[in-house]
mmCIF file of C-alpha atoms and ligand atoms in Angstrom:
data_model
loop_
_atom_site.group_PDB
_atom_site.id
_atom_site.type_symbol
_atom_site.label_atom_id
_atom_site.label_comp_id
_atom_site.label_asym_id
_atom_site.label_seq_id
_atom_site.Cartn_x
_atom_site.Cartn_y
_atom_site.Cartn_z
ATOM 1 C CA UNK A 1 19.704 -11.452 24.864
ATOM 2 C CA UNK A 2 19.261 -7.678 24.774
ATOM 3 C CA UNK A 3 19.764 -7.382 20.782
ATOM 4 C CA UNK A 4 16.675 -5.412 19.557
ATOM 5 C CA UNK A 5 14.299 -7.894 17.596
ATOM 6 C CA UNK A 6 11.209 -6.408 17.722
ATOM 7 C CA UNK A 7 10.439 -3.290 15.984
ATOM 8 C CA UNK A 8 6.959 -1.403 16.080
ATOM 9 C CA UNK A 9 4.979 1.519 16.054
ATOM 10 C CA UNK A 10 3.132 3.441 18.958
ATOM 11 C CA UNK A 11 0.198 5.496 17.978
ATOM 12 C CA UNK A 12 -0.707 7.735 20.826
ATOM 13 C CA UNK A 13 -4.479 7.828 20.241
ATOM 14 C CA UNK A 14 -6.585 6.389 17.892
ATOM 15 C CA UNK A 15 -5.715 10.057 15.500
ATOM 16 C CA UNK A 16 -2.762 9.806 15.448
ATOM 17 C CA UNK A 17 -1.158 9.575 12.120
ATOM 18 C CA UNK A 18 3.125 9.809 12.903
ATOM 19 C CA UNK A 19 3.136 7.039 15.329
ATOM 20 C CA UNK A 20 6.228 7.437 17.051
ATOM 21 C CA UNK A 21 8.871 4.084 16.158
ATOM 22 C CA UNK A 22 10.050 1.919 18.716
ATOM 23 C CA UNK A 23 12.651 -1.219 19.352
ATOM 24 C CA UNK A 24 13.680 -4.149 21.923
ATOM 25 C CA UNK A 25 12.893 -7.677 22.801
ATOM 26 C CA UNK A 26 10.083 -9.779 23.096
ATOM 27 C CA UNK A 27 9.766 -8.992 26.901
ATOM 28 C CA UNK A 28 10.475 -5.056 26.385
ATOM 29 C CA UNK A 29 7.710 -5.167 23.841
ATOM 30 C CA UNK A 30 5.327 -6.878 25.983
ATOM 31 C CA UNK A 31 5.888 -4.633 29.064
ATOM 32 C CA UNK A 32 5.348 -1.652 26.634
ATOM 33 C CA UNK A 33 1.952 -2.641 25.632
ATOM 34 C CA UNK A 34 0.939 -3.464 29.409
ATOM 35 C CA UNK A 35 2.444 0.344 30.194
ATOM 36 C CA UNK A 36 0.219 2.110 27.716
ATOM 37 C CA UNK A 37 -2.824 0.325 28.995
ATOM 38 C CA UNK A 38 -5.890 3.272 28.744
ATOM 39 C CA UNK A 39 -8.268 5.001 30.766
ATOM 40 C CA UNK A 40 -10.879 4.518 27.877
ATOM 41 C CA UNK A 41 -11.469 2.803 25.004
ATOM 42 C CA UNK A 42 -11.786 6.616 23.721
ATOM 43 C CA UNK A 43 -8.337 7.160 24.941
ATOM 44 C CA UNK A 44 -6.701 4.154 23.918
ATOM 45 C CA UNK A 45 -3.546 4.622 21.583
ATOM 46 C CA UNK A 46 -2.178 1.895 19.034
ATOM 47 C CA UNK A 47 0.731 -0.312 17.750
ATOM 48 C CA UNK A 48 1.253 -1.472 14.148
ATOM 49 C CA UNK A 49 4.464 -2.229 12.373
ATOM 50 C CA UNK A 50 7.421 -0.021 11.910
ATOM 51 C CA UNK A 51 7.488 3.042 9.472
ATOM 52 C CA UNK A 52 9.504 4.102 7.161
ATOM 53 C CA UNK A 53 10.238 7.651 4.708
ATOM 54 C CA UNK A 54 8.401 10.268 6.653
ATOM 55 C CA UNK A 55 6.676 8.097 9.183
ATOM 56 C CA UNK A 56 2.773 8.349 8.135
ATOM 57 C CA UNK A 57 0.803 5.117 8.775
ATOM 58 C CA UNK A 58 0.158 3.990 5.237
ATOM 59 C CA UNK A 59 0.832 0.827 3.758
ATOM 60 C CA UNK A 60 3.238 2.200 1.760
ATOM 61 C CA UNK A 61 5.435 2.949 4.376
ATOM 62 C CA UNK A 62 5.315 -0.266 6.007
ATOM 63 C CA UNK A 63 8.987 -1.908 7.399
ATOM 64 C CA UNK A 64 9.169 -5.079 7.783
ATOM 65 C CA UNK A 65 8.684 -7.043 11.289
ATOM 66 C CA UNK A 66 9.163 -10.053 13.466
ATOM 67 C CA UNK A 67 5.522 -10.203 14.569
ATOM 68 C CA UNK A 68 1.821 -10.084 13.618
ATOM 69 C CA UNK A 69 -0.905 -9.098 15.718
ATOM 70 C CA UNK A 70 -4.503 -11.475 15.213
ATOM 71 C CA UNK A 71 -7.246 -9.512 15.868
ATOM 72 C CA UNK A 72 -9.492 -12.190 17.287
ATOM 73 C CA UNK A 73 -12.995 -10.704 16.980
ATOM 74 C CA UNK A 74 -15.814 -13.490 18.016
ATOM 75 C CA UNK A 75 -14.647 -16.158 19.889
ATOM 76 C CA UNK A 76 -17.307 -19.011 21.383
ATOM 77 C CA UNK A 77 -16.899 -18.792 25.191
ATOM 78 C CA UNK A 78 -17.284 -22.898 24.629
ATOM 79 C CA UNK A 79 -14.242 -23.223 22.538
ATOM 80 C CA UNK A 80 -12.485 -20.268 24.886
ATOM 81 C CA UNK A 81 -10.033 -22.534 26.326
ATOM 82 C CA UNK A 82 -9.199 -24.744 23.733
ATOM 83 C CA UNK A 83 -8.375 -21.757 21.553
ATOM 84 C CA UNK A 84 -6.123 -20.817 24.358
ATOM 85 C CA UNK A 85 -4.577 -23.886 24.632
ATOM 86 C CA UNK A 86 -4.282 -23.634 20.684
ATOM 87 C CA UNK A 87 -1.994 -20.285 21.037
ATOM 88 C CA UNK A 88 0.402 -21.621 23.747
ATOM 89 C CA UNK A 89 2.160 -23.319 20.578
ATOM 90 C CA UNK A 90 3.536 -19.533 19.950
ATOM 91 C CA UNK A 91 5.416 -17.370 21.381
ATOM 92 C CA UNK A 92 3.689 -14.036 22.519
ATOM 93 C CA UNK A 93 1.160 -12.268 24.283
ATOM 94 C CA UNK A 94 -2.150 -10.588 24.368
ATOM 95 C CA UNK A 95 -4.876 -8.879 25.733
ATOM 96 C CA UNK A 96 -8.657 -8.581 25.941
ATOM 97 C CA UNK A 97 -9.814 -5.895 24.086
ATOM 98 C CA UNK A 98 -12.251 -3.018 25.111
ATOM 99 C CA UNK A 99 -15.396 -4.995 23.902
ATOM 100 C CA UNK A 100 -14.389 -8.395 24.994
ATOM 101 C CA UNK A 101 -16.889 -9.942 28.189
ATOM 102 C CA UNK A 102 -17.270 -13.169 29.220
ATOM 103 C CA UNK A 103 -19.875 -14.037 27.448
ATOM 104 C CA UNK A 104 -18.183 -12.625 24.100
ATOM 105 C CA UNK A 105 -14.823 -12.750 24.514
ATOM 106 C CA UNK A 106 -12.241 -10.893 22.232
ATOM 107 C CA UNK A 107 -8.595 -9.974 22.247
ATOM 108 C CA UNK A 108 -5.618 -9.085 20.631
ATOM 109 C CA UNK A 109 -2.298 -11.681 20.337
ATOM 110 C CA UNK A 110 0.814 -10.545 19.114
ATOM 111 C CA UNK A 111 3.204 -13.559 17.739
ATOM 112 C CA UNK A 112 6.683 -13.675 17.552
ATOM 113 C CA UNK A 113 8.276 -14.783 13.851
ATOM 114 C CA UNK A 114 10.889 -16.459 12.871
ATOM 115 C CA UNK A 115 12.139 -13.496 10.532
ATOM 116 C CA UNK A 116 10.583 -10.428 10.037
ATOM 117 C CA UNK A 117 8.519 -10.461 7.041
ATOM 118 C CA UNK A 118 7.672 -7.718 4.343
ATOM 119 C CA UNK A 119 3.534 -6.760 4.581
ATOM 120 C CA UNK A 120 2.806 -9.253 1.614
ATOM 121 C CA UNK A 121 4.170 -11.713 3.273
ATOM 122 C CA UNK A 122 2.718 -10.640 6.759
ATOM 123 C CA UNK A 123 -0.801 -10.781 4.741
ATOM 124 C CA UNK A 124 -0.487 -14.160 3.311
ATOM 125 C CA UNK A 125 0.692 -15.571 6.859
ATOM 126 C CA UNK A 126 -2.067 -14.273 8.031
ATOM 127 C CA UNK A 127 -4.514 -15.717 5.683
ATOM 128 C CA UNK A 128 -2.948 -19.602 6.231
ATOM 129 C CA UNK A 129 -3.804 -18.756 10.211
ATOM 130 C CA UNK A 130 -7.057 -17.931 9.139
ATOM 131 C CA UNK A 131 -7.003 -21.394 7.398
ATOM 132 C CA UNK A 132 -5.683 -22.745 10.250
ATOM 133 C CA UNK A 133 -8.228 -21.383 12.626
ATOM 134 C CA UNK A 134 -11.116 -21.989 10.392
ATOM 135 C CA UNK A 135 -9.885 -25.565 10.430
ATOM 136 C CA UNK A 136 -9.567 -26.770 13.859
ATOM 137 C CA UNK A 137 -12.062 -24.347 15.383
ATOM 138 C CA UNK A 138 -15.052 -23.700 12.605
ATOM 139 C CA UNK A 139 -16.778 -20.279 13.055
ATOM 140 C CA UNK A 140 -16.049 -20.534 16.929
ATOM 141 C CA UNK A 141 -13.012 -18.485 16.371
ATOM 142 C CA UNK A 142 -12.894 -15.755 13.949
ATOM 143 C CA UNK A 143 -10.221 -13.355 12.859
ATOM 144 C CA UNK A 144 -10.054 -10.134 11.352
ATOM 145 C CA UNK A 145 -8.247 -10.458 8.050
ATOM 146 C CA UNK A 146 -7.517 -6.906 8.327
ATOM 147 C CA UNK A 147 -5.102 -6.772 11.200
ATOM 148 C CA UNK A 148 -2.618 -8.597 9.176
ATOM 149 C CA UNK A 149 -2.219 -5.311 7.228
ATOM 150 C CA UNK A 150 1.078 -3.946 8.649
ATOM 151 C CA UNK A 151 -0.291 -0.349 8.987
ATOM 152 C CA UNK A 152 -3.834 -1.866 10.756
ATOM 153 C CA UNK A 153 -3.493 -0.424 14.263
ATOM 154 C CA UNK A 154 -4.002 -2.858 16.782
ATOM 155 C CA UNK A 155 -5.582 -1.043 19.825
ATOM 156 C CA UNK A 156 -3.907 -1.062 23.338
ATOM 157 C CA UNK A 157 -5.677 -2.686 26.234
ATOM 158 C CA UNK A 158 -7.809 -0.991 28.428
ATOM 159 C CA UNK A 159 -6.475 -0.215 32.439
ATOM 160 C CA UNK A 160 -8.105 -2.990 34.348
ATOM 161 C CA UNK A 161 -7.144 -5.706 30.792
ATOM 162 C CA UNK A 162 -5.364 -8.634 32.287
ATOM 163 C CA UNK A 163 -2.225 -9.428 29.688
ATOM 164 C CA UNK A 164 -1.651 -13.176 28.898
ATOM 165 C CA UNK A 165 1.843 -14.524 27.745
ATOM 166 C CA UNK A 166 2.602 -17.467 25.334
ATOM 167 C CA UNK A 167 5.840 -19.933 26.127
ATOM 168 C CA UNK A 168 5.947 -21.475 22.563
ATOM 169 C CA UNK A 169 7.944 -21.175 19.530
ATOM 170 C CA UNK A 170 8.365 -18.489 17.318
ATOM 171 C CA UNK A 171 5.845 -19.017 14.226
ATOM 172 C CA UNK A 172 8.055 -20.717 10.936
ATOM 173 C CA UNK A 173 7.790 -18.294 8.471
ATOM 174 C CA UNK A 174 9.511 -19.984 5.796
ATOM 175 C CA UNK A 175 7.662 -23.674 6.722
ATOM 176 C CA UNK A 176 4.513 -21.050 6.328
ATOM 177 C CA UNK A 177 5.393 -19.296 3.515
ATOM 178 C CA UNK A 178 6.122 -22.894 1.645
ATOM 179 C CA UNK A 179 2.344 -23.212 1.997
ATOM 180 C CA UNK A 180 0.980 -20.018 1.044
ATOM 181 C CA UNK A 181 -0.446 -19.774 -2.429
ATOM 182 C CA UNK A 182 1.415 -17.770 -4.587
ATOM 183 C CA UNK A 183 1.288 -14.037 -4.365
ATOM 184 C CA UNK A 184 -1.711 -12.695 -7.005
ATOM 185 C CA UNK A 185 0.939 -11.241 -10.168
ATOM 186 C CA UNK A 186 1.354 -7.336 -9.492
ATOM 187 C CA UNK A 187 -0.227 -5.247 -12.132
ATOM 188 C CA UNK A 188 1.675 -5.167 -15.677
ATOM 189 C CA UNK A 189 5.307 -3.444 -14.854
ATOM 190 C CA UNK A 190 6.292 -0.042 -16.616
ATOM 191 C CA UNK A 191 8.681 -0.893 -19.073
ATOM 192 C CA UNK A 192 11.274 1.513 -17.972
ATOM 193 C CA UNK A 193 13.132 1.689 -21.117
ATOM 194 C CA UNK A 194 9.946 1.837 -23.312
ATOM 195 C CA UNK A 195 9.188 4.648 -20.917
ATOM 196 C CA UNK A 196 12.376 6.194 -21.164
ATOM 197 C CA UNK A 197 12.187 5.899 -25.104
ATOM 198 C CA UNK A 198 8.864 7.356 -24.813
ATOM 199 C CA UNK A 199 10.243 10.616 -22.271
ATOM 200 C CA UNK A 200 13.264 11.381 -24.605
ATOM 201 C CA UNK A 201 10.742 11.379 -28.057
ATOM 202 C CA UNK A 202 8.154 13.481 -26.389
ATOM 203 C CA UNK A 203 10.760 15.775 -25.305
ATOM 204 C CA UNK A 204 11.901 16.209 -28.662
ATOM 205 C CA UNK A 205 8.874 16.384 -29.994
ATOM 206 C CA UNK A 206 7.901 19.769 -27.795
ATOM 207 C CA UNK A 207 11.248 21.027 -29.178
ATOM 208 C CA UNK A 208 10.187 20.599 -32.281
ATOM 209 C CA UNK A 209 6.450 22.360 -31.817
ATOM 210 C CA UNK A 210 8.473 24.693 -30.062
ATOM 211 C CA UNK A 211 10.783 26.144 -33.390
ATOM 212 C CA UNK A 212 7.457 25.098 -35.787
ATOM 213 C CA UNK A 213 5.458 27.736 -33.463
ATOM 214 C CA UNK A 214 2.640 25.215 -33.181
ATOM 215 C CA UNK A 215 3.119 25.456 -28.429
ATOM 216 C CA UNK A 216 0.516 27.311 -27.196
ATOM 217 C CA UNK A 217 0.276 26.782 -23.151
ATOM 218 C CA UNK A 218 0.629 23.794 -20.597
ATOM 219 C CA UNK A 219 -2.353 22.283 -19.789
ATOM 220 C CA UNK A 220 -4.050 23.568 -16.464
ATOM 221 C CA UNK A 221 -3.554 19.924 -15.459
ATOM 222 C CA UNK A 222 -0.133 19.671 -15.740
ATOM 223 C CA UNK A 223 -0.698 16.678 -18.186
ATOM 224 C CA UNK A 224 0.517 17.830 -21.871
ATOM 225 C CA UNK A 225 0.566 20.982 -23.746
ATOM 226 C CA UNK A 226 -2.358 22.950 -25.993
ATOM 227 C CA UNK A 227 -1.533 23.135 -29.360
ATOM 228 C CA UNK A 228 -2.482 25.150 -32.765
ATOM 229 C CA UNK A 229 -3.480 21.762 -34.588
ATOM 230 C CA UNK A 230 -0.785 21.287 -37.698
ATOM 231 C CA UNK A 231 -4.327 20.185 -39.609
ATOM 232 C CA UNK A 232 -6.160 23.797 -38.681
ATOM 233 C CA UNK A 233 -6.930 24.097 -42.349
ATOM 234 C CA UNK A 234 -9.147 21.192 -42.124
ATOM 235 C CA UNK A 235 -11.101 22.220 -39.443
ATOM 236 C CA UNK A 236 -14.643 23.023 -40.136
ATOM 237 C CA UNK A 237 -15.002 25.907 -36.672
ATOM 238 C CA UNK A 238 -13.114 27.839 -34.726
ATOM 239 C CA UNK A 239 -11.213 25.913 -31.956
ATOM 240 C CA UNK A 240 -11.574 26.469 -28.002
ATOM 241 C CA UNK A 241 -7.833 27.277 -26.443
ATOM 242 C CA UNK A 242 -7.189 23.502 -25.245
ATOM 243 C CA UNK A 243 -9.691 21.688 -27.999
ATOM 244 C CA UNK A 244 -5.832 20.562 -29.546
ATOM 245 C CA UNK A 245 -3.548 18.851 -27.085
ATOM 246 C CA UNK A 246 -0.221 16.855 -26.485
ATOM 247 C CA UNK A 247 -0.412 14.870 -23.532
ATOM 248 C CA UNK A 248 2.622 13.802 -21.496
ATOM 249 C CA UNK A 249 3.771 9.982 -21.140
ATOM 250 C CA UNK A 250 1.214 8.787 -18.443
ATOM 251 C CA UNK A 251 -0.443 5.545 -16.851
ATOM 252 C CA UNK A 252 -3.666 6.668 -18.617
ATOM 253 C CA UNK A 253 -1.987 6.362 -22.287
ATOM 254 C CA UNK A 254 0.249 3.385 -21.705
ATOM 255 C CA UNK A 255 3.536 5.458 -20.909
ATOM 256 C CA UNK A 256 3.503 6.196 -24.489
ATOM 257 C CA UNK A 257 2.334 10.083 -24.600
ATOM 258 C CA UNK A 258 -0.873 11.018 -27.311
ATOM 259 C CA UNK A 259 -1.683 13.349 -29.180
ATOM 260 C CA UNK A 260 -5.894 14.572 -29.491
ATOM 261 C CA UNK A 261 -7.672 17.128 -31.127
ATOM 262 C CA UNK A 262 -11.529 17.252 -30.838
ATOM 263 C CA UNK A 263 -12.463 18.627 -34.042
ATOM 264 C CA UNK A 264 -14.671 16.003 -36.521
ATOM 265 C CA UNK A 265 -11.294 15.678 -39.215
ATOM 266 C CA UNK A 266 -8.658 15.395 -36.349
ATOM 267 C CA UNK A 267 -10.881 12.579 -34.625
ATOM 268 C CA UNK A 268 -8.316 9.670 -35.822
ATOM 269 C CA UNK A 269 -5.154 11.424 -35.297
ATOM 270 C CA UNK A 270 -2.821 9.649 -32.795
ATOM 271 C CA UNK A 271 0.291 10.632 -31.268
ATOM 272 C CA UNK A 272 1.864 8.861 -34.243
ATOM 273 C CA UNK A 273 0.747 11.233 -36.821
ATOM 274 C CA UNK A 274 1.900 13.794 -35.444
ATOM 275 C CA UNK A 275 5.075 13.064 -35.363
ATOM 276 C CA UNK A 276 5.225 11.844 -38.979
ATOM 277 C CA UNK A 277 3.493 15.487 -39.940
ATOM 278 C CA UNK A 278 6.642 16.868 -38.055
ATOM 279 C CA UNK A 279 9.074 14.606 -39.190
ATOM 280 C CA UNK A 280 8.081 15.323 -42.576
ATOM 281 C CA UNK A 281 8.190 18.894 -42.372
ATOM 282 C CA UNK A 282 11.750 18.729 -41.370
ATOM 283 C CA UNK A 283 12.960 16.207 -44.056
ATOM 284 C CA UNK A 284 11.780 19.175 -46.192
ATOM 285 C CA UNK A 285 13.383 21.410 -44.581
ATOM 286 C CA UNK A 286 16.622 20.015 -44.503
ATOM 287 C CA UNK A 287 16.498 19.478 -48.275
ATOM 288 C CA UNK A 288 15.375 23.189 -48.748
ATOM 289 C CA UNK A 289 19.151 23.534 -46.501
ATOM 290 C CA UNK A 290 20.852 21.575 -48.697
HETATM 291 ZN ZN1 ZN B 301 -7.181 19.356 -35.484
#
């Protein structure tokens, strides 16, 4: 089969931030890694998962793919060959890595999946291995959780690293995912069209500060605009430049906008009085019209 399955990254030293993208099978993957071995652990260069938009390694950008890499970080030279023997139910391969000895050894696996799988669900397979290890092997065998990340760069072996190869099956991913507790809820959702509702009235609400002359600047921040506070005749001193301030629709004021001026009468004023204080003004102007 010469279809292109595997998909991954290739970091060419440990700086490397635009890893360049790479595709092909199993085998092709496996040669690739034993090609870039390194001169030094100094000099050794990286895989993770593919990237998407403009290619930096960030979780953000993470594509999804066919494999996971097991950083295996402290593994009892007792239980060395049963954890072996343990792997050969995948398909894959691995390597020592720079710090593994015999007395200490360590090393990378990559595993073939069923389907490729988004970096959620690459993190939550990774945390029933972890399970799985942690069941049949104790503390003998321990992995990094933080390879499972997609964007983790799993380091390349070192020149004289002997590669090992694993004649199993591809890992289940939807028998795993079955087990996997449920993914933690993601934080509260914008509301787009409370949002939206939210955009259009603050919009028209500049408009209106605009014609009622009350606009003074944007806000160095970019985040709303100073105003000349509507209530200045309450004020009991003179106001600083920004002390009176519309702010924007943001995550810091629920999507909603606000409205804050810092003098002692204007402490209560929201967003909502302002816009009644505008309102107000035009209902009388419109009468004055008519
Ligand atoms: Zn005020």
């Amino acid at each position: 089969m010469n279809a292109v399955t595997f998909t991954w990254s290739h970091g060419a030293n440990r700086y490397d931030v635009t890893p360049a993208q790479h595709g092909g099978t199993l085998r092709e993957f496996a040669r690739f890694v034993a090609r870039h071995r390194a001169p030094s652990k100094a000099r050794a260069g990286y895989i993770c998962a593919p990237l998407g938009n403009e290619g930096h390694r960030k979780a953000a950008n993470a594509l999804q793919r066919a494999w996971l890499a097991l950083d295996v970080d402290d593994i009892d030279p007792a239980a060395f060959v049963e954890w072996r023997l343990h792997l050969t139910r995948w398909r894959g391969f691995g390597w020592p890595t720079a710090r593994s000895s015999p007395e200490a050894p360590r090393e990378r696996v990559v595993i073939e999946l069923s389907d490729e799988v988004s970096r959620d669900d690459g993190v939550r397979i990774g945390d029933l291995l972890q399970r799985d290890v942690a069941e049949n092997f104790g503390v003998a065998v321990r992995l990094d959780p933080c390879q499972f990340r997609a964007e983790q760069p799993a380091f390349l072996p070192l020149a004289d690293a002997v590669p090992f190869y694993l004649l199993g099956d591809p890992l289940d991913v939807p028998t795993w995912l079955a087990q996997a507790p449920p993914a933690p809820p993601p934080p509260p959702p914008l509301d787009e069209a409370a949002a939206e509702l939210a955009d259009v009235r603050m919009r028209c609400l500049l408009g209106r500060l605009q014609a009622l002359r009350l606009l003074r600047a944007p806000l160095h921040n970019h985040e709303g605009y100073a105003l000349h506070c509507p209530w200045v005749a309450l004020h009991t001193s003179e106001s600083g430049v920004t002390a009176t301030a519309v702010l924007y629709p943001s995550e810091a004021n629920g999507w909603r906008g606000g409205f804050s001026c810092l003098h002692s009468h204007c402490r209560g004023r929201r967003l909502r009085d302002l816009l009644a204080l505008v309102s107000a003004v035009e209902t009388t102007e419109a009468e004055h019209v008519d």
